[in-house]
PDB file of C-alpha atoms in Angstrom:
ATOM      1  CA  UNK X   1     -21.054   8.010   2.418  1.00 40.00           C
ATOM      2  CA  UNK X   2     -24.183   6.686   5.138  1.00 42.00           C
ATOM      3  CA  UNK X   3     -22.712   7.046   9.014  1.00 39.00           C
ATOM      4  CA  UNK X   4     -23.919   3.330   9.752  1.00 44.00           C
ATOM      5  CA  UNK X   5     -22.586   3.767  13.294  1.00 47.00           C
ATOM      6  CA  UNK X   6     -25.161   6.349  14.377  1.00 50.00           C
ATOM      7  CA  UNK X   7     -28.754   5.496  13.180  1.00 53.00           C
ATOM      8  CA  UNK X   8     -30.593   8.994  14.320  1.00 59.00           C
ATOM      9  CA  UNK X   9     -29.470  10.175  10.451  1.00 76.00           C
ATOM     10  CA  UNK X  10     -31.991   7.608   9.247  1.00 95.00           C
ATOM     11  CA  UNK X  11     -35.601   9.193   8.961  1.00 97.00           C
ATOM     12  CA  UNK X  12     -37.329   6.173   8.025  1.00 98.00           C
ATOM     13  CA  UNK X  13     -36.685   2.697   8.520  1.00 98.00           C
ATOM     14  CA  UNK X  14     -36.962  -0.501   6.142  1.00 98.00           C
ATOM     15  CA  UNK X  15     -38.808  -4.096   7.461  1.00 98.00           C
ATOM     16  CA  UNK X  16     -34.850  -4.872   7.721  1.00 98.00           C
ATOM     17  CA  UNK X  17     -33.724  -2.367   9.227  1.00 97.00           C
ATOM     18  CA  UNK X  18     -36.475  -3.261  12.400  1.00 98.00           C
ATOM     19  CA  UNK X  19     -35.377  -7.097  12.322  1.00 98.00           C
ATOM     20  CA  UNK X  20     -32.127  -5.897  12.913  1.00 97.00           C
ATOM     21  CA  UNK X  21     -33.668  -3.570  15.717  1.00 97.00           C
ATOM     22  CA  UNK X  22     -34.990  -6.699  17.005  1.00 96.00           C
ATOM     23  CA  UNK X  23     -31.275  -8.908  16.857  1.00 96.00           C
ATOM     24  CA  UNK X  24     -29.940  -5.655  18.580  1.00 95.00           C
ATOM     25  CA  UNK X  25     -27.797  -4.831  15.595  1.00 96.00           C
ATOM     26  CA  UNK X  26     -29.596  -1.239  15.014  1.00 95.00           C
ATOM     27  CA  UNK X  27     -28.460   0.673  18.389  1.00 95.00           C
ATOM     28  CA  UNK X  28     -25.912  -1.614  19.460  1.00 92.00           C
ATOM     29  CA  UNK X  29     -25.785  -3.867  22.429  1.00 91.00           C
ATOM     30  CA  UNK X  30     -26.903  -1.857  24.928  1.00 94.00           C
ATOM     31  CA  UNK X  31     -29.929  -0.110  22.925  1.00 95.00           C
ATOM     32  CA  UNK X  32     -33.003  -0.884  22.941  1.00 97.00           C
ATOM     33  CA  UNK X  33     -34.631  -3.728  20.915  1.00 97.00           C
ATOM     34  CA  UNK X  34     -38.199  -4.287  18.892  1.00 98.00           C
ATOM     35  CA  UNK X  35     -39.594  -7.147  19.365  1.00 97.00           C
ATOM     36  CA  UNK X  36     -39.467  -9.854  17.211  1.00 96.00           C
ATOM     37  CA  UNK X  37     -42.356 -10.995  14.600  1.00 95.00           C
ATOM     38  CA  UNK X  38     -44.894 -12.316  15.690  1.00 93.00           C
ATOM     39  CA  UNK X  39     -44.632  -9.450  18.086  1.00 97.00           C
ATOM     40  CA  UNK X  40     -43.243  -6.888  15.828  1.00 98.00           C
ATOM     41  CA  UNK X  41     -46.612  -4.506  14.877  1.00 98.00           C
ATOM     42  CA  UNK X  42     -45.223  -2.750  11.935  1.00 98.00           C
ATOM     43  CA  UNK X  43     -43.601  -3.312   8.597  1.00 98.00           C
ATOM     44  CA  UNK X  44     -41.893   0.069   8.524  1.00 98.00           C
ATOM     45  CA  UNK X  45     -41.095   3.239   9.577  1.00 98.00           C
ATOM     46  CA  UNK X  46     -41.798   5.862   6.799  1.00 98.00           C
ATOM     47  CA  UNK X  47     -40.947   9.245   9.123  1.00 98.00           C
ATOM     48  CA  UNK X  48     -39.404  10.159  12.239  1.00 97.00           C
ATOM     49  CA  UNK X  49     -38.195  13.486  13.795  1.00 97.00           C
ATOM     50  CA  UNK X  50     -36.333  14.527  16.650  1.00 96.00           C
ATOM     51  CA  UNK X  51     -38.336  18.210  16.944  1.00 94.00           C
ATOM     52  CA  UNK X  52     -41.729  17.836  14.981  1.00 95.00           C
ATOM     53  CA  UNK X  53     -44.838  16.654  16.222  1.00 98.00           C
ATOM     54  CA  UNK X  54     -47.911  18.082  18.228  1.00 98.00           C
ATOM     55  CA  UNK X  55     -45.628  19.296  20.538  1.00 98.00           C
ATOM     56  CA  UNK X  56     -42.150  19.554  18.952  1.00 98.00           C
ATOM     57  CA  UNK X  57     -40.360  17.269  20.833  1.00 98.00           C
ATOM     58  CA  UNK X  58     -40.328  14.253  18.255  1.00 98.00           C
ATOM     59  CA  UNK X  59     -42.846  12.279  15.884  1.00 98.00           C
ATOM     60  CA  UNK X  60     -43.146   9.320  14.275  1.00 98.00           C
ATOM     61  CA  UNK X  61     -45.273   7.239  11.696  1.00 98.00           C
ATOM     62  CA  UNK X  62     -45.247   3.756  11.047  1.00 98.00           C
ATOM     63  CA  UNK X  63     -47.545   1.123   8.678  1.00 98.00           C
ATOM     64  CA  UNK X  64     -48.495  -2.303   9.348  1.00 98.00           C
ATOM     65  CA  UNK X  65     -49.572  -4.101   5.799  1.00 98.00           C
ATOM     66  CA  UNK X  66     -52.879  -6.218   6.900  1.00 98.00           C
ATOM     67  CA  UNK X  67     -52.972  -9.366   5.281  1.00 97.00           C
ATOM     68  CA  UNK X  68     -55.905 -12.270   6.034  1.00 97.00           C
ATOM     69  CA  UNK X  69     -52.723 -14.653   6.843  1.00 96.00           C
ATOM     70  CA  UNK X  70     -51.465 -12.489   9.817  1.00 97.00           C
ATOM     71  CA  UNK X  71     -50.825 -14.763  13.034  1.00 95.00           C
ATOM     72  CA  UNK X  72     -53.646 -13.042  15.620  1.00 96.00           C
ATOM     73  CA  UNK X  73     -56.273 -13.525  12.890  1.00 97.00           C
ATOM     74  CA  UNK X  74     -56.750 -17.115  13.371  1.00 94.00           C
ATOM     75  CA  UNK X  75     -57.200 -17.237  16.679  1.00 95.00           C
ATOM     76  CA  UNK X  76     -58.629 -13.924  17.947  1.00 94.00           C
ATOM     77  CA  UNK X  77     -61.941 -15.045  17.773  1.00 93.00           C
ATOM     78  CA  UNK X  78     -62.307 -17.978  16.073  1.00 92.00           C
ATOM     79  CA  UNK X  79     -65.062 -17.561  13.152  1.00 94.00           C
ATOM     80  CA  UNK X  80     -64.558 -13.797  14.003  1.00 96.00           C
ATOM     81  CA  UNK X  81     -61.265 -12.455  13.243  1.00 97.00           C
ATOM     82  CA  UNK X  82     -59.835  -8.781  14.423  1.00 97.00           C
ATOM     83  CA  UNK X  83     -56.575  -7.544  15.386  1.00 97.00           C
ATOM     84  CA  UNK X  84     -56.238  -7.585  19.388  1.00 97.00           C
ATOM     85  CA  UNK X  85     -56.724  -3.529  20.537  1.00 97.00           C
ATOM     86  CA  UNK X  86     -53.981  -4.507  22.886  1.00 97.00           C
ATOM     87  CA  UNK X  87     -51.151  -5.259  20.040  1.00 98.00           C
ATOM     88  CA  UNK X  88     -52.094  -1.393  18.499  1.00 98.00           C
ATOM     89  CA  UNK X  89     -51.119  -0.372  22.045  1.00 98.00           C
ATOM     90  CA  UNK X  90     -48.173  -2.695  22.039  1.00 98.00           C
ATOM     91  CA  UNK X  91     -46.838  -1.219  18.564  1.00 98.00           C
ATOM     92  CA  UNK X  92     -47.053   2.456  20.020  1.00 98.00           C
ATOM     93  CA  UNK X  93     -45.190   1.256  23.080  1.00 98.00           C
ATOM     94  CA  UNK X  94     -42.649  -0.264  20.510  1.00 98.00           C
ATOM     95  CA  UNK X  95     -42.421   3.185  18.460  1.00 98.00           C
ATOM     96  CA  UNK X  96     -42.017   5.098  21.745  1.00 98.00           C
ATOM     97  CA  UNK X  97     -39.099   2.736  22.777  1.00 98.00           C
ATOM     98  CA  UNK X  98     -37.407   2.528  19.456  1.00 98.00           C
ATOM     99  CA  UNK X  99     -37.666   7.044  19.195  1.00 98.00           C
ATOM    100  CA  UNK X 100     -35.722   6.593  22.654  1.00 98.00           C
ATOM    101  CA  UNK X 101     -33.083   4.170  20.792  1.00 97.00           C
ATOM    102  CA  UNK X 102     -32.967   6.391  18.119  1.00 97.00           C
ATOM    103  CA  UNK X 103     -32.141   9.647  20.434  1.00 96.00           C
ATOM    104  CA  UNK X 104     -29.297   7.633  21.690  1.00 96.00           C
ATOM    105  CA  UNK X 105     -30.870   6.524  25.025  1.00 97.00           C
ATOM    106  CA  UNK X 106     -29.345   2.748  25.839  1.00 96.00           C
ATOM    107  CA  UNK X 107     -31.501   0.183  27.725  1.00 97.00           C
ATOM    108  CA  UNK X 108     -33.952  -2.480  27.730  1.00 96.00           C
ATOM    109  CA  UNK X 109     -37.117  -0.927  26.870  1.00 97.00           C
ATOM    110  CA  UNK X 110     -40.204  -1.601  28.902  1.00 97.00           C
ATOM    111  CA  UNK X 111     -43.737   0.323  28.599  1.00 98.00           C
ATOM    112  CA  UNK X 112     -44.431   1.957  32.180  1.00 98.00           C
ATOM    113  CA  UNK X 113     -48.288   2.592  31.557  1.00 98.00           C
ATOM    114  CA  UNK X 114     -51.233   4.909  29.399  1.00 98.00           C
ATOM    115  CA  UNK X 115     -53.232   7.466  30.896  1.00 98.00           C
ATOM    116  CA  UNK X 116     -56.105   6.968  28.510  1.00 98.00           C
ATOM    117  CA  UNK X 117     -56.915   4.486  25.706  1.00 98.00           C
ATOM    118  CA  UNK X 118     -59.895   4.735  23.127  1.00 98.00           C
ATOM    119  CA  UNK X 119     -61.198   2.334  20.747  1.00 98.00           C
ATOM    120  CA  UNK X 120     -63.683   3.727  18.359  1.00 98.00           C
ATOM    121  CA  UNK X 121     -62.878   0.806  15.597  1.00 98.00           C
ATOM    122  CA  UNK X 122     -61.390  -2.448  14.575  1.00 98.00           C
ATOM    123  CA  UNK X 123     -59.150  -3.749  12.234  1.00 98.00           C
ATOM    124  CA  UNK X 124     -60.253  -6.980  10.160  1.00 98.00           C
ATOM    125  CA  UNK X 125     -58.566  -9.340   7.816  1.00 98.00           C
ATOM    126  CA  UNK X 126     -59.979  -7.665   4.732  1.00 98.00           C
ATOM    127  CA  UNK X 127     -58.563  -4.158   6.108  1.00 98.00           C
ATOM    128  CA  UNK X 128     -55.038  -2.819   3.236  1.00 98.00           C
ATOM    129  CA  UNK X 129     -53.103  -0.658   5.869  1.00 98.00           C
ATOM    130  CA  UNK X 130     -52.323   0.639   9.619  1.00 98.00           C
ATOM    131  CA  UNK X 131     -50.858   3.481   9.962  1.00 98.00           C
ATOM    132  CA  UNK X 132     -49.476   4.286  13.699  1.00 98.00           C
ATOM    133  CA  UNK X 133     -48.559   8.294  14.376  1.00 98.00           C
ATOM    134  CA  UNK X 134     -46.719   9.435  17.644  1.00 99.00           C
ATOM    135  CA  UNK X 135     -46.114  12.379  18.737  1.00 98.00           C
ATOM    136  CA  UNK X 136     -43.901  13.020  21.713  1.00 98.00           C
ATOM    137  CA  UNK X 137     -44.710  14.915  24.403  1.00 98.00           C
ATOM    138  CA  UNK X 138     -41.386  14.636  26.755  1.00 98.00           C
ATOM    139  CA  UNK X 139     -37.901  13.284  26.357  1.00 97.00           C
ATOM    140  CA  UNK X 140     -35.934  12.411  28.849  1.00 97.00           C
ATOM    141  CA  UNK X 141     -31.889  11.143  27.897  1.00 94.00           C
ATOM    142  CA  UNK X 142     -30.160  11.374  30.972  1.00 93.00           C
ATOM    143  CA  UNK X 143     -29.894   8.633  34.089  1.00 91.00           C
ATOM    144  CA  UNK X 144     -33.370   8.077  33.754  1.00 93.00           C
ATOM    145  CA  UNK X 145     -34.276   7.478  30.041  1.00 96.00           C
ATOM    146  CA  UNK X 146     -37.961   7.903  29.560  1.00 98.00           C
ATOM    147  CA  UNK X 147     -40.385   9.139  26.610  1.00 98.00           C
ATOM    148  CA  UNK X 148     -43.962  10.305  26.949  1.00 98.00           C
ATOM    149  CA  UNK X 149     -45.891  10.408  23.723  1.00 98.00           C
ATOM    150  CA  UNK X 150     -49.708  10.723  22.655  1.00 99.00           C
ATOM    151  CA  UNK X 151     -50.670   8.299  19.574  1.00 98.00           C
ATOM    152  CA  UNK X 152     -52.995   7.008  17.285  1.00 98.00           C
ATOM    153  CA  UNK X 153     -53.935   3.956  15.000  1.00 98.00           C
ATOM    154  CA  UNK X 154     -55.173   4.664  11.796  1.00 98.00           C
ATOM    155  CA  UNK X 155     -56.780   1.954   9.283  1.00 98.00           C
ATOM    156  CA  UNK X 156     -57.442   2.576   5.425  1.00 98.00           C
ATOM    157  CA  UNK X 157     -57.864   6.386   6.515  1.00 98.00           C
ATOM    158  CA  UNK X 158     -59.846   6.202   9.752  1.00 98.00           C
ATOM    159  CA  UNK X 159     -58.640   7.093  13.525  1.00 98.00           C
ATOM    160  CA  UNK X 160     -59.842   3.944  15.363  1.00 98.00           C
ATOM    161  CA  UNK X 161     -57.174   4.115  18.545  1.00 98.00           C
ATOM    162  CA  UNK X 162     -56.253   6.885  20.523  1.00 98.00           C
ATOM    163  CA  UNK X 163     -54.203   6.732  23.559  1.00 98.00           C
ATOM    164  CA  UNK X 164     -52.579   9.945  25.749  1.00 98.00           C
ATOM    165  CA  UNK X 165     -49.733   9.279  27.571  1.00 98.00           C
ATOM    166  CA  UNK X 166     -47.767   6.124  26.344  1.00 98.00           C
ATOM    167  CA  UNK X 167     -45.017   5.881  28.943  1.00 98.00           C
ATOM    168  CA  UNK X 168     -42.142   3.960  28.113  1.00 98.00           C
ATOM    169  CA  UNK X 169     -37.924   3.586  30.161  1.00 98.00           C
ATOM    170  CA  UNK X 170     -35.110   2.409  28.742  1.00 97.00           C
ATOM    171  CA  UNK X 171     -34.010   0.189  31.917  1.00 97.00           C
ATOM    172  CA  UNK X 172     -30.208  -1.254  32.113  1.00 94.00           C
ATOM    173  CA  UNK X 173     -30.829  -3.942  34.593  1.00 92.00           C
ATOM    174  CA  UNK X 174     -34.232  -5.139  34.518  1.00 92.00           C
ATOM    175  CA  UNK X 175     -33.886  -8.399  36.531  1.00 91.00           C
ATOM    176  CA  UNK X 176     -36.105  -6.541  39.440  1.00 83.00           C
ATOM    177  CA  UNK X 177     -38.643  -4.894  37.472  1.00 80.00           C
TER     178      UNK X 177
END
């Protein structure tokens, strides 16, 4: 019989299972939350682990399915249509916070900053798939709940985003942030 009280047994993660991230039904009331679509950046979660990775302390992959329809198409630019850079950044900000829900850590999450951010590509409404890989470089589950992770944004096969550094807290009163 699934444990449904304690999500970390789950290694990958259904479309449903992130809208109920999003309504706060995943880590309970006082975890931390995806956003909601149009803001959500991925349709899935196909892997996550607490010790693999570059550097052993956690990794995750995600996919995005790209279809022509998709909200930021049709208005990002007008007559030329790509994905905003910033909403791959977003999405590994959102994996980053939802790995710290998934250790356990409770809080409103909120992105705290990137050392360094590369785009070497795009992603275009006649793209098939993202893929989003993380790799965690610190964890921290105590009074302070924080996760440091290096990612990447793939698209049908090719690293177009990299980014070092993704910095995101789990915050349980953010009212003066």
């Amino acid at each position: 019989m699934e444990n449904t009280c304690t999500p970390k047994i789950k290694s990958s993660y259904t479309y449903e299972d992130l809208l109920a991230s999003g309504r706060g039904e995943l880590f309970g009331k006082e975890g931390p939350q995806l956003p909601a679509p149009t803001m959500l950046m991925m349709d899935r979660i196909v892997k996550m682990t607490e010790d693999g990775g570059a550097f052993g302390k956690g990794y995750i992959e995600a996919e995005l399915d790209i279809h022509p329809d998709l909200p930021f198409f049709g208005c990002h630019f007008i007559g030329d249509p790509v994905m905003p850079g910033c909403l791959g950044l977003d999405a590994m900000w959102q994996l980053v916070g939802f790995f710290l829900g998934w250790v356990g850590g409770k809080g409103k999450g909120r992105a705290l900053g990137v050392g360094e951010v590369k785009f070497t590509g795009q992603i275009l409404p006649t793209a098939k798939k993202v893929v989003y890989r993380i790799n965690m470089k610190r964890v921290i589950n105590r009074k302070l709940v924080m996760g440091m992770a290096d990612g990447e944004v793939e698209v049908d096969g090719r690293v177009i985003y990299t980014a070092t550094d993704l910095k995101v807290g789990l915050f349980q009163d953010t009212s003066s942030f």
